[in-house]
PDB file of C-alpha atoms in Angstrom:
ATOM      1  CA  UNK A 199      18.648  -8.377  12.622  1.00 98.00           C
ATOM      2  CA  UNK A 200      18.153  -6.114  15.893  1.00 98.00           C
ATOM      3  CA  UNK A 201      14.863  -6.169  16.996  1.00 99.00           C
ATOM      4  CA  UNK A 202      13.670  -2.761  18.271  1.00 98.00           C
ATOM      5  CA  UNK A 203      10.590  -2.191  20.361  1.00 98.00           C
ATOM      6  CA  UNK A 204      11.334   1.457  21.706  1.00 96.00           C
ATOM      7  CA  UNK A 205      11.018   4.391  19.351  1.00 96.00           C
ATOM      8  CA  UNK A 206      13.925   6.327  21.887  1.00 96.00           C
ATOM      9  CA  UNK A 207      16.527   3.378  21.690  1.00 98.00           C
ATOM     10  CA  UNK A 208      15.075   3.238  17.461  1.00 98.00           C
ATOM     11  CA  UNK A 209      16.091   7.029  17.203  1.00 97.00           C
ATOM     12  CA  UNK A 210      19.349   6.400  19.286  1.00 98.00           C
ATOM     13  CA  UNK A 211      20.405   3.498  16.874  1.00 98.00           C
ATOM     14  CA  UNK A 212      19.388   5.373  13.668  1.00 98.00           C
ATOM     15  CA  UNK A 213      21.195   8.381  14.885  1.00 98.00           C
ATOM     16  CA  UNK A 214      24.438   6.494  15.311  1.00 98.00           C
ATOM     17  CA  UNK A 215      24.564   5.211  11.974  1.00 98.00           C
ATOM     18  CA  UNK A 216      23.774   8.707  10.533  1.00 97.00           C
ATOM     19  CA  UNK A 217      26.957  10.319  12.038  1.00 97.00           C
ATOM     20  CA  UNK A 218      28.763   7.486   9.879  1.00 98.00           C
ATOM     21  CA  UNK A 219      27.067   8.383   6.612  1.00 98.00           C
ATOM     22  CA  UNK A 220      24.735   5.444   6.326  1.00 98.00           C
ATOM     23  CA  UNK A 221      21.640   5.771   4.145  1.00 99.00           C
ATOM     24  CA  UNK A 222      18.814   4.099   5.880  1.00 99.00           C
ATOM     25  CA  UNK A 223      15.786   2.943   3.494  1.00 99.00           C
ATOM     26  CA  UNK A 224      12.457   2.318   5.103  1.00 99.00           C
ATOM     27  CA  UNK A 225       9.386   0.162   4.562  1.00 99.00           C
ATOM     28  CA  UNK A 226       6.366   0.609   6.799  1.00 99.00           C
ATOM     29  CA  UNK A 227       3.887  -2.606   6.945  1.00 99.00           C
ATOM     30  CA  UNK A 228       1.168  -4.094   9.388  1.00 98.00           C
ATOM     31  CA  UNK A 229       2.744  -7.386   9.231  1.00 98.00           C
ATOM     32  CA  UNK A 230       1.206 -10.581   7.963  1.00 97.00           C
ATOM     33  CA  UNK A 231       4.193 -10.267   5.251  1.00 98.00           C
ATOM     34  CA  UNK A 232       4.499 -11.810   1.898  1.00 98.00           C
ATOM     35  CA  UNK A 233       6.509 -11.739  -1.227  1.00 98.00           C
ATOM     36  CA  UNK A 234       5.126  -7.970  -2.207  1.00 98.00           C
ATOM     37  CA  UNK A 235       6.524  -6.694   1.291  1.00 98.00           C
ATOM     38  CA  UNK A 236       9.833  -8.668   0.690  1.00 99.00           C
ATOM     39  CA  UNK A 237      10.498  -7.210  -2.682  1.00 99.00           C
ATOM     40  CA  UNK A 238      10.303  -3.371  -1.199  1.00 99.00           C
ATOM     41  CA  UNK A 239      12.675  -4.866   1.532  1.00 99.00           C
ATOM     42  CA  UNK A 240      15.175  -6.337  -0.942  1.00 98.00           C
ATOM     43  CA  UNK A 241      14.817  -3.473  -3.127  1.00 99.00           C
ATOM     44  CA  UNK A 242      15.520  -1.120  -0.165  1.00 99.00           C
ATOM     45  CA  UNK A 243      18.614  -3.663   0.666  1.00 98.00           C
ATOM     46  CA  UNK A 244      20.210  -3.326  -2.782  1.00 98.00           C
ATOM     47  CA  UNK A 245      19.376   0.861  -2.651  1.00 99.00           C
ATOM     48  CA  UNK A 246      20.683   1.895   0.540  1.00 99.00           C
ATOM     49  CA  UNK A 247      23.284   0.596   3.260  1.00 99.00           C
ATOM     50  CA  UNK A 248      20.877   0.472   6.021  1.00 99.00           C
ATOM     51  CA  UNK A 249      17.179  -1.269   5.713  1.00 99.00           C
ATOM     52  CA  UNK A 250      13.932  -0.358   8.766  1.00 99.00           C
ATOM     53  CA  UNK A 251      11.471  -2.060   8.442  1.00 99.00           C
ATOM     54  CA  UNK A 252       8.525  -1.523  11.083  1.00 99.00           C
ATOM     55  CA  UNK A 253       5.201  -3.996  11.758  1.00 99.00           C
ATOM     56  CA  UNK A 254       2.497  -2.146  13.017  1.00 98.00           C
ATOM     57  CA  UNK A 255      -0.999  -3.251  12.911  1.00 98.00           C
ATOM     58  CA  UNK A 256      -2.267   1.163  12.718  1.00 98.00           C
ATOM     59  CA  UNK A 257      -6.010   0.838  14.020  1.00 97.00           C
ATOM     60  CA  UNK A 258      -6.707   4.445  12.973  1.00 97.00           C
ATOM     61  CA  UNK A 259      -6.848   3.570   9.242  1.00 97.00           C
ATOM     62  CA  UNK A 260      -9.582   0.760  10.509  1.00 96.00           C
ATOM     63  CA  UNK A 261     -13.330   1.941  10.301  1.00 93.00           C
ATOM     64  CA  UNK A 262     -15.660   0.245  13.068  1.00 89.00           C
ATOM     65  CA  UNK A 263     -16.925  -1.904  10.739  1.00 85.00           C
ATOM     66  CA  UNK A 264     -13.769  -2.891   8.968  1.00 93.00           C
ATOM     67  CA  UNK A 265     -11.128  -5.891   9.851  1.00 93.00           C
ATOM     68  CA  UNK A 266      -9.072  -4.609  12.379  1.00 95.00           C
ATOM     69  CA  UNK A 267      -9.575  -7.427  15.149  1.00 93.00           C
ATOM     70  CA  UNK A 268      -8.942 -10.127  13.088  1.00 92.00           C
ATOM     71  CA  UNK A 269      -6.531  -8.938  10.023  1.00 94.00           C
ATOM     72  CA  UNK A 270      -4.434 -11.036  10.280  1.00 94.00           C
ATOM     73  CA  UNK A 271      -0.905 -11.618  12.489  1.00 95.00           C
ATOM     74  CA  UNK A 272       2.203 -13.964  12.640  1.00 96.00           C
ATOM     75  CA  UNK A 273       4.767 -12.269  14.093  1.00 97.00           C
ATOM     76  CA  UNK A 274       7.409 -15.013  14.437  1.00 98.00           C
ATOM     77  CA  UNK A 275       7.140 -16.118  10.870  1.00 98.00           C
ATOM     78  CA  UNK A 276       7.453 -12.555   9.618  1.00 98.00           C
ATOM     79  CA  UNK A 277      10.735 -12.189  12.143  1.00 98.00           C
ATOM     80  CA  UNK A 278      11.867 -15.929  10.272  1.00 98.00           C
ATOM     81  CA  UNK A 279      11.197 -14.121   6.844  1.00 98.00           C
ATOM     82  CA  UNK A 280      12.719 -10.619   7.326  1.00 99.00           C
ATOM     83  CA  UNK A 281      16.179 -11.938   9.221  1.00 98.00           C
ATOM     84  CA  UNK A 282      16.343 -13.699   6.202  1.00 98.00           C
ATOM     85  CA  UNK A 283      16.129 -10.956   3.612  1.00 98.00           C
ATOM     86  CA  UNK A 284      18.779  -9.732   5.796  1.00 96.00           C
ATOM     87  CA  UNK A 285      17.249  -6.458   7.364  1.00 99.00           C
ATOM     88  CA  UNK A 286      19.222  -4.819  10.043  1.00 99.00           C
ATOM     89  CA  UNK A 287      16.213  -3.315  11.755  1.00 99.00           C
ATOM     90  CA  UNK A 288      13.081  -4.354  12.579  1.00 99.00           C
ATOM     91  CA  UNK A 289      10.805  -2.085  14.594  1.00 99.00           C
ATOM     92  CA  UNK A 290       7.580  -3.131  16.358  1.00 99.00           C
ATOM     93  CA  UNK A 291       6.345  -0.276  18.297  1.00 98.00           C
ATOM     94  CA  UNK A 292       3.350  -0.478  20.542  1.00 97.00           C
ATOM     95  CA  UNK A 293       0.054   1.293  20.138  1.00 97.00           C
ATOM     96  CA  UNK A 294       0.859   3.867  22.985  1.00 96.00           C
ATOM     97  CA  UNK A 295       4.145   4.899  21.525  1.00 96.00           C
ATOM     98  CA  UNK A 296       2.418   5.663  17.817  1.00 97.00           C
ATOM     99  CA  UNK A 297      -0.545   7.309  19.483  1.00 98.00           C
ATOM    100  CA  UNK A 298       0.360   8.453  22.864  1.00 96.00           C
ATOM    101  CA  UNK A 299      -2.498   9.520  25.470  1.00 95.00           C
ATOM    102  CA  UNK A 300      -3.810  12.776  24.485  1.00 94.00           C
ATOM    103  CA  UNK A 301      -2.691  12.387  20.972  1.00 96.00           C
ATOM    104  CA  UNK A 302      -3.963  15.147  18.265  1.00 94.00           C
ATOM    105  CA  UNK A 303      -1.800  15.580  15.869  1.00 94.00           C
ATOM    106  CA  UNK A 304      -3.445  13.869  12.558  1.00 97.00           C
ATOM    107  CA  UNK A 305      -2.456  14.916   9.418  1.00 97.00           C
ATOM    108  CA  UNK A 306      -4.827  15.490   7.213  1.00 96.00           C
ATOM    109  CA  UNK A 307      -4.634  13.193   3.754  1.00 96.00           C
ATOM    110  CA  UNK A 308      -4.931  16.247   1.059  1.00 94.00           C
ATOM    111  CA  UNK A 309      -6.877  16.558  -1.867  1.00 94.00           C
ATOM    112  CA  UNK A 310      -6.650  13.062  -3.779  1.00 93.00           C
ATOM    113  CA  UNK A 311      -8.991  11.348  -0.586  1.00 94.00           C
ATOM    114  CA  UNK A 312     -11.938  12.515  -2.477  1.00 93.00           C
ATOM    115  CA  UNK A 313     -11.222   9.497  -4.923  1.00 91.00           C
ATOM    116  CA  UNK A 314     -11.578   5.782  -4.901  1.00 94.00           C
ATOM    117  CA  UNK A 315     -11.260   4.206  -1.966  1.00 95.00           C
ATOM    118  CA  UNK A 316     -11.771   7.355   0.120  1.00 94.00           C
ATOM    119  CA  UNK A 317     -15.225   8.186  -0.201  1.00 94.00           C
ATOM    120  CA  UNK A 318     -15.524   4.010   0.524  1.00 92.00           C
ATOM    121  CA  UNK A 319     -13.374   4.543   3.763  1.00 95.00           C
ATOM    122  CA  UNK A 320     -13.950   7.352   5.588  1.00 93.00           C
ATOM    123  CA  UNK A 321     -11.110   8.394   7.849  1.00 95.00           C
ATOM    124  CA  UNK A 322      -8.833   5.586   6.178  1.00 97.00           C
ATOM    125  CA  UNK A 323      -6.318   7.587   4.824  1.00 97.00           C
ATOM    126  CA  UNK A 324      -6.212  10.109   7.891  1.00 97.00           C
ATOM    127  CA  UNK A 325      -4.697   7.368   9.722  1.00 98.00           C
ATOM    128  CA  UNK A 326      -2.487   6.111   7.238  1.00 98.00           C
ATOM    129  CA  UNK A 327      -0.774   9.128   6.530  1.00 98.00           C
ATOM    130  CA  UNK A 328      -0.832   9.892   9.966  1.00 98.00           C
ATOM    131  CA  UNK A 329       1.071   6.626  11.412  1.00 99.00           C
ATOM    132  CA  UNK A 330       3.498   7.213   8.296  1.00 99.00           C
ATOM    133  CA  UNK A 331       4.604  10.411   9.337  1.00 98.00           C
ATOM    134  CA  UNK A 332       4.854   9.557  12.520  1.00 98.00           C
ATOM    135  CA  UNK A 333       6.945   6.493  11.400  1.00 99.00           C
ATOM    136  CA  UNK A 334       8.858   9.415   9.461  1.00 99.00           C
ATOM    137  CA  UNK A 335       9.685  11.286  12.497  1.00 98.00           C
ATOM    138  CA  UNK A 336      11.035   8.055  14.360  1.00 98.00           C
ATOM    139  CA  UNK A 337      12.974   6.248  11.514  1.00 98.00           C
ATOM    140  CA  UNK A 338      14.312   9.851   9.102  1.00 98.00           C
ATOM    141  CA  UNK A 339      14.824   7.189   6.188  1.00 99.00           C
ATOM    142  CA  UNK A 340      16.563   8.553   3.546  1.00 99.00           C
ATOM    143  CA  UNK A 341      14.110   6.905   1.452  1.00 99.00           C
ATOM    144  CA  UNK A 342      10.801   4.969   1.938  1.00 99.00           C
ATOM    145  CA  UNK A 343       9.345   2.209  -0.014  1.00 99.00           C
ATOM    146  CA  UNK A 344       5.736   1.802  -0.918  1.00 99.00           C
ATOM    147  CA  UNK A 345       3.922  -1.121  -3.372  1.00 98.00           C
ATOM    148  CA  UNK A 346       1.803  -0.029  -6.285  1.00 98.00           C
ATOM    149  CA  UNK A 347      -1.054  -2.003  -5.250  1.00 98.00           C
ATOM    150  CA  UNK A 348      -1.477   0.628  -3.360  1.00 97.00           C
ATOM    151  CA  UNK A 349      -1.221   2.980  -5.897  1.00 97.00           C
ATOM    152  CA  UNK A 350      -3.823   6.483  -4.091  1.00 97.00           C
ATOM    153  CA  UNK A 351      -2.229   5.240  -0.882  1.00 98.00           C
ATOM    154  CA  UNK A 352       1.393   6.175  -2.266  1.00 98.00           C
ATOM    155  CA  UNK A 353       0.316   9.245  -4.428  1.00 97.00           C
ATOM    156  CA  UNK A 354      -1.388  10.545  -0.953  1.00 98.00           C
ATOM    157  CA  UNK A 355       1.839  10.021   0.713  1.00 98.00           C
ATOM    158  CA  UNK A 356       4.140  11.479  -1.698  1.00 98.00           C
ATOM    159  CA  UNK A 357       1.667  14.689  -1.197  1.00 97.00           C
ATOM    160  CA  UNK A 358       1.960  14.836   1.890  1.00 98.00           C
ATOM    161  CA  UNK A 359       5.981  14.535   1.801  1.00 98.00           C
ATOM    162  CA  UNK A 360       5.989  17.787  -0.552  1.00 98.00           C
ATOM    163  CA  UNK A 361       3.346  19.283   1.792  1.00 98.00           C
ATOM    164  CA  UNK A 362       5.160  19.355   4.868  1.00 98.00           C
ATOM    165  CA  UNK A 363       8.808  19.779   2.836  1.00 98.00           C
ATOM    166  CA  UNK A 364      10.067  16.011   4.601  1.00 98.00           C
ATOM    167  CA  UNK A 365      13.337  15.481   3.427  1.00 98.00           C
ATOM    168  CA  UNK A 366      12.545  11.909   2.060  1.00 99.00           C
ATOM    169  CA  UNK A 367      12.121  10.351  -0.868  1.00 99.00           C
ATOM    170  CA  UNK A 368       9.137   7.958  -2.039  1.00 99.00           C
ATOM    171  CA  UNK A 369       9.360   5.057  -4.161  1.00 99.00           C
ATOM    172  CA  UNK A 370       6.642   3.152  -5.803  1.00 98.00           C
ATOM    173  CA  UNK A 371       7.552  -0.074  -6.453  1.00 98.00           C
ATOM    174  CA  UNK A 372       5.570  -2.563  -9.122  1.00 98.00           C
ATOM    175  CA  UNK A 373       3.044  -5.166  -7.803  1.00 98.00           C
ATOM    176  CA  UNK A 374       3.807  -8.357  -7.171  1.00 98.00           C
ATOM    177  CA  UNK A 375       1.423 -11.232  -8.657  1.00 99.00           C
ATOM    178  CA  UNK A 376       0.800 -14.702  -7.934  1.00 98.00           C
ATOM    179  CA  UNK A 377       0.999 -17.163 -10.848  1.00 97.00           C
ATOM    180  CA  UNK A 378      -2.358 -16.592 -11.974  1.00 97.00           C
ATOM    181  CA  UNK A 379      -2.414 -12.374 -11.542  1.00 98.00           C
ATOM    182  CA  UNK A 380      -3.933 -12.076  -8.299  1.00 98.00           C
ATOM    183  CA  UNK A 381      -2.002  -8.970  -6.552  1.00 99.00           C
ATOM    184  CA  UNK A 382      -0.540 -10.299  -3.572  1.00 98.00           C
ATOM    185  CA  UNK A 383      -2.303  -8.870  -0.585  1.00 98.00           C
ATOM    186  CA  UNK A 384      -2.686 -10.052   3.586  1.00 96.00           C
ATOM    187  CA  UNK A 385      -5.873 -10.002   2.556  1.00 96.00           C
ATOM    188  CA  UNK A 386      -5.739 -12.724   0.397  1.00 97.00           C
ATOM    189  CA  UNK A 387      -5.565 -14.933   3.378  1.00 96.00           C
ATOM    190  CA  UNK A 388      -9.249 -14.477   4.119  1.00 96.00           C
ATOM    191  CA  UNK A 389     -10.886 -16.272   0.686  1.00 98.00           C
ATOM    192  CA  UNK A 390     -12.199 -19.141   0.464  1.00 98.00           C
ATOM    193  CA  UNK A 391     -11.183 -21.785  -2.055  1.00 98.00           C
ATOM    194  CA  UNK A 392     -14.025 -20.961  -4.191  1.00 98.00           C
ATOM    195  CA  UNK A 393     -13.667 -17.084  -3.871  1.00 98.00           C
ATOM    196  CA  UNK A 394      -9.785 -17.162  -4.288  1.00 98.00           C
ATOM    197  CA  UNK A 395     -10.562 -18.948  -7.721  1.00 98.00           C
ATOM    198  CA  UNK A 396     -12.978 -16.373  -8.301  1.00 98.00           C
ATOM    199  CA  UNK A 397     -10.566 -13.815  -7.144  1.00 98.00           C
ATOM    200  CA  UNK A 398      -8.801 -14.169 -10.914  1.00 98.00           C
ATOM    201  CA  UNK A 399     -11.034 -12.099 -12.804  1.00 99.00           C
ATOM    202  CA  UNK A 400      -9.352  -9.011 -10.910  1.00 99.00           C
ATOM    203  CA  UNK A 401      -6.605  -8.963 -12.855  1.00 99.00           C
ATOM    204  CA  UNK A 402      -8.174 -10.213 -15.868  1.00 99.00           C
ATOM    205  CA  UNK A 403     -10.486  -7.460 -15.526  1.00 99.00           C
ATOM    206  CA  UNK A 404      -7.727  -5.289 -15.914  1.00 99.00           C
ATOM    207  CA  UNK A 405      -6.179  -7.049 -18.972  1.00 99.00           C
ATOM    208  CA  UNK A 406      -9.095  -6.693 -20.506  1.00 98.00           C
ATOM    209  CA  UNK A 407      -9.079  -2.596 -20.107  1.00 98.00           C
ATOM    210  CA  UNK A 408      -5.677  -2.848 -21.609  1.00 98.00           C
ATOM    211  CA  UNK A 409      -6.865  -4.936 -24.376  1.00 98.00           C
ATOM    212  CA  UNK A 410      -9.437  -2.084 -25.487  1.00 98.00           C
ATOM    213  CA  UNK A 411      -6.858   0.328 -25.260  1.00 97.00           C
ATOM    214  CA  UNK A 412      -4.563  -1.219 -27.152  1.00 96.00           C
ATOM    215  CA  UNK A 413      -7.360  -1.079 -29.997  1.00 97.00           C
ATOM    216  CA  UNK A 414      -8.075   2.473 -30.029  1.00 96.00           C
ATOM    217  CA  UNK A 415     -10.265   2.779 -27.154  1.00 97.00           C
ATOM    218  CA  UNK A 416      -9.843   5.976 -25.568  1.00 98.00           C
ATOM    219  CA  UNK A 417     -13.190   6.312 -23.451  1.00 98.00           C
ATOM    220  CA  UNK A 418     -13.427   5.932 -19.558  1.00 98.00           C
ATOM    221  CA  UNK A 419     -16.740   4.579 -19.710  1.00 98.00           C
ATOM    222  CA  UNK A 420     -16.317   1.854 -22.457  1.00 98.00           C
ATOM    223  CA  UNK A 421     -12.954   0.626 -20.606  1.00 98.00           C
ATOM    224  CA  UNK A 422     -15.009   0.705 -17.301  1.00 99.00           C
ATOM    225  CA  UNK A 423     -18.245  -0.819 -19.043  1.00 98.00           C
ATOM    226  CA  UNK A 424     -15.604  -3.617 -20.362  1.00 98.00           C
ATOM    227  CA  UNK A 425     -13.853  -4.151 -17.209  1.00 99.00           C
ATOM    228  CA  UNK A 426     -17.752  -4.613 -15.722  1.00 99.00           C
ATOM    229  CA  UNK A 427     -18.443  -7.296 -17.831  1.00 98.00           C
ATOM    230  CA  UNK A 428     -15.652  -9.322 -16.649  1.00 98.00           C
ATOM    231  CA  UNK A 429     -16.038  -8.874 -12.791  1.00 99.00           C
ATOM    232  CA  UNK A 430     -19.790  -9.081 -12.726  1.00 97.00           C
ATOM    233  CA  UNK A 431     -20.196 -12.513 -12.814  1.00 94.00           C
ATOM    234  CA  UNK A 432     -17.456 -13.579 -10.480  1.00 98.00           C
ATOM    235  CA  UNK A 433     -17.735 -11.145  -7.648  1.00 98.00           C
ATOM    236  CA  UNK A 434     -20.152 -10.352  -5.310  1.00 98.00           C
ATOM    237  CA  UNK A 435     -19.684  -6.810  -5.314  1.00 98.00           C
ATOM    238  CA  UNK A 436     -17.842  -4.061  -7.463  1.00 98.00           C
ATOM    239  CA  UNK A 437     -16.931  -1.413  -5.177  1.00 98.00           C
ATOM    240  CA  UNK A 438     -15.534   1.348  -7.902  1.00 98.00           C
ATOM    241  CA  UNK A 439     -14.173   0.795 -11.529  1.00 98.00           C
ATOM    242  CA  UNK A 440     -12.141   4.052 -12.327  1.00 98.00           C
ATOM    243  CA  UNK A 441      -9.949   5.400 -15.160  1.00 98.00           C
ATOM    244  CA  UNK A 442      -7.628   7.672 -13.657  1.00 97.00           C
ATOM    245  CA  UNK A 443      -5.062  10.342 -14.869  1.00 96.00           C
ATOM    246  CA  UNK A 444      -1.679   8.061 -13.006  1.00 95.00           C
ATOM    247  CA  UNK A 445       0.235  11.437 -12.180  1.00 91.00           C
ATOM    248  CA  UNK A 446      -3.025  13.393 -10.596  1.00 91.00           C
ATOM    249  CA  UNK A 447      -4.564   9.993  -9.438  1.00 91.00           C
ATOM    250  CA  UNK A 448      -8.006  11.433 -10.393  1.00 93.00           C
ATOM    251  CA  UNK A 449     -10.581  10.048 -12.837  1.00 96.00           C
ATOM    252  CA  UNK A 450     -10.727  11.155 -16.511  1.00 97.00           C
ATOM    253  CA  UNK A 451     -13.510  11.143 -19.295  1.00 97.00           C
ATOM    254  CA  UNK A 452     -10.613  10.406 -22.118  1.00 97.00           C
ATOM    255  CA  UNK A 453      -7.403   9.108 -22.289  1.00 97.00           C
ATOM    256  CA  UNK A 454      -4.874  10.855 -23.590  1.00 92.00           C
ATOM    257  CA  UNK A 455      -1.054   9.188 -23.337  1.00 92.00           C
ATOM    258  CA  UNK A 456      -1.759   6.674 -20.210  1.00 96.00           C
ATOM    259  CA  UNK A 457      -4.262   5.379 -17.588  1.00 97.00           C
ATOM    260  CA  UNK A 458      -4.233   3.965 -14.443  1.00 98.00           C
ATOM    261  CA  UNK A 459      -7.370   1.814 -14.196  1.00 99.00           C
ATOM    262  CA  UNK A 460      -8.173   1.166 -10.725  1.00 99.00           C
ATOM    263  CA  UNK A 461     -10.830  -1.372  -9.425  1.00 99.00           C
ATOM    264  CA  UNK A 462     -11.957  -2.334  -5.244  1.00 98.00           C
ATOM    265  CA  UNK A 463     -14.365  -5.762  -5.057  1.00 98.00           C
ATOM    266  CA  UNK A 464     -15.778  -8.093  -2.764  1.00 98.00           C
ATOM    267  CA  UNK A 465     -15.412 -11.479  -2.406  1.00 98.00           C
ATOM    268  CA  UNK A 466     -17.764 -12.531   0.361  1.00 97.00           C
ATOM    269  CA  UNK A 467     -16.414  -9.978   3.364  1.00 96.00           C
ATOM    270  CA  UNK A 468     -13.405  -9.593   1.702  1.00 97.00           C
ATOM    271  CA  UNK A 469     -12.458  -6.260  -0.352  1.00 97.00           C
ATOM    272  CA  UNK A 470      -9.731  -6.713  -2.683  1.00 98.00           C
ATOM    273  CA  UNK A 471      -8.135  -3.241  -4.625  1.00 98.00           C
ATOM    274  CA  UNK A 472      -5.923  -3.992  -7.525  1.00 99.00           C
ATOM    275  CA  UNK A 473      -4.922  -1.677 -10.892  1.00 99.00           C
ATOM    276  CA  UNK A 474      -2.743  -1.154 -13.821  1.00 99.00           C
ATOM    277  CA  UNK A 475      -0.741   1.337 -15.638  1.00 98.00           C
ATOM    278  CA  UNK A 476      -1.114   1.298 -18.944  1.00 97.00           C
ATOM    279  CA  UNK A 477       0.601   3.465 -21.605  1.00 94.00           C
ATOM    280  CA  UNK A 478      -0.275   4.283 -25.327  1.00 88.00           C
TER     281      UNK A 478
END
């Protein structure tokens, strides 16, 4: 694994193994990796002859109140974990080469930031799709590789692909779980034994939505009231429950032929976003 810390000698590299007809596949992260991360980067190895992957800790999509200072960082045991998945390229830009000084050039996130955690986070996904596309520009995957957990963050993206006609393709790739259904997240890192346990009824939550739809349930506000009742007493704070169309990514009264129900909580300091797809 060549480790690349300049975006000209990245674009020289790249640009080399274009001419020989390599197909390079791409997966942005802010480090901190775990087995989520490593199953876009294997799935990117088996996919494409080339794999990029990138660690960049992007403090636009940070609001001044949010976890930027101390999300956390361990470079040298992601390096330990990524040479091992057997990635060819990993690229760890500094802050002045993403943003240089004078920088203006945000993109803005399109239509589906009015939803879930958008209104929560203003300016979030400004900088996310921002820092991607600029990632974009640098790497010129052939195809990029997103997790499901982050399911509006990878429908905003895709958007913004088609918007400004990128000739790359997206792929959303299913969650990974721990043993008991927690998604796997950096985040994660930051509960305490007592909140991690607590931490469950996330994904129970959302079996129980699936349950009700299974039995003929078809309206958003029963699934949401049901999903309620099985956070409220193990969380400290429900951010948003919502039933969303999966294609649109934007909340519905009724189901019709499947749902993505989406949920954002707090345990302590710690938000936690998790959903599922389910189909009729």
């Amino acid at each position: 694994m060549q480790v690349i810390k300049s975006s000209a000698q990245l674009k020289k590299v790249l640009s080399n193994q274009r001419k020989k007809g390599k197909q390079i596949g791409f997966v942005p992260t802010m480090g901190c990796l775990h087995e989520g991360h490593l199953s876009l980067v294997r799935r990117a190895g088996r996919e494409n002859d080339l794999v990029v992957v990138s660690i960049f800790v992007n403090p636009t999509q940070f609001g001044p109140r949010e976890d930027f200072k101390r999300y956390p960082r361990d470079l040298t045991r992601d390096q330990s974990l990524l040479r091992h998945a057997r990635v060819d390229y990993l690229f760890i830009p500094s802050r002045s080469s993403i943003y240089p000084k004078g920088f203006r050039n945000f993109i803005h996130p399109g239509p589906l930031v009015h939803y879930l955690c958008g209104p929560k986070r203003p300016g979030h996904f400004r900088g996310v799709v921002t820092v991607v596309n600029r990632f974009f520009q640098m790497v010129q995957p052939d195809t990029a590789y997103f997790g499901a957990k982050d399911y509006q963050q990878a429908k905003i993206i895709e958007e913004m692909v088609r918007r400004l006609h990128l000739p790359i393709r997206i792929k959303v790739c299913p969650i990974v779980r721990e043993k008991d259904g927690l998604a796997m997240s950096s985040r994660n890192r930051y509960l305490s034994k007592k909140e991690r346990i607590s931490a469950r009824a996330l994904y129970q939550s959302l079996i129980e939505a699936r349950k009700q739809i299974r039995l003929g349930e078809r309206r958003a506000e029963k699934i949401k009231r049901a999903v309620r009742e099985v956070l409220i007493n193990h969380v400290d704070k429900i951010d948003y429950i919502e039933v969303l169309n999966p294609e649109t990514c934007t909340p519905v009264k009724r189901i019709r032929s499947s749902a993505l129900v989406a949920i954002a909580c707090y345990l302590g300091s710690t938000r936690l976003i998790d959903n599922l797809l389910i189909r009729i």
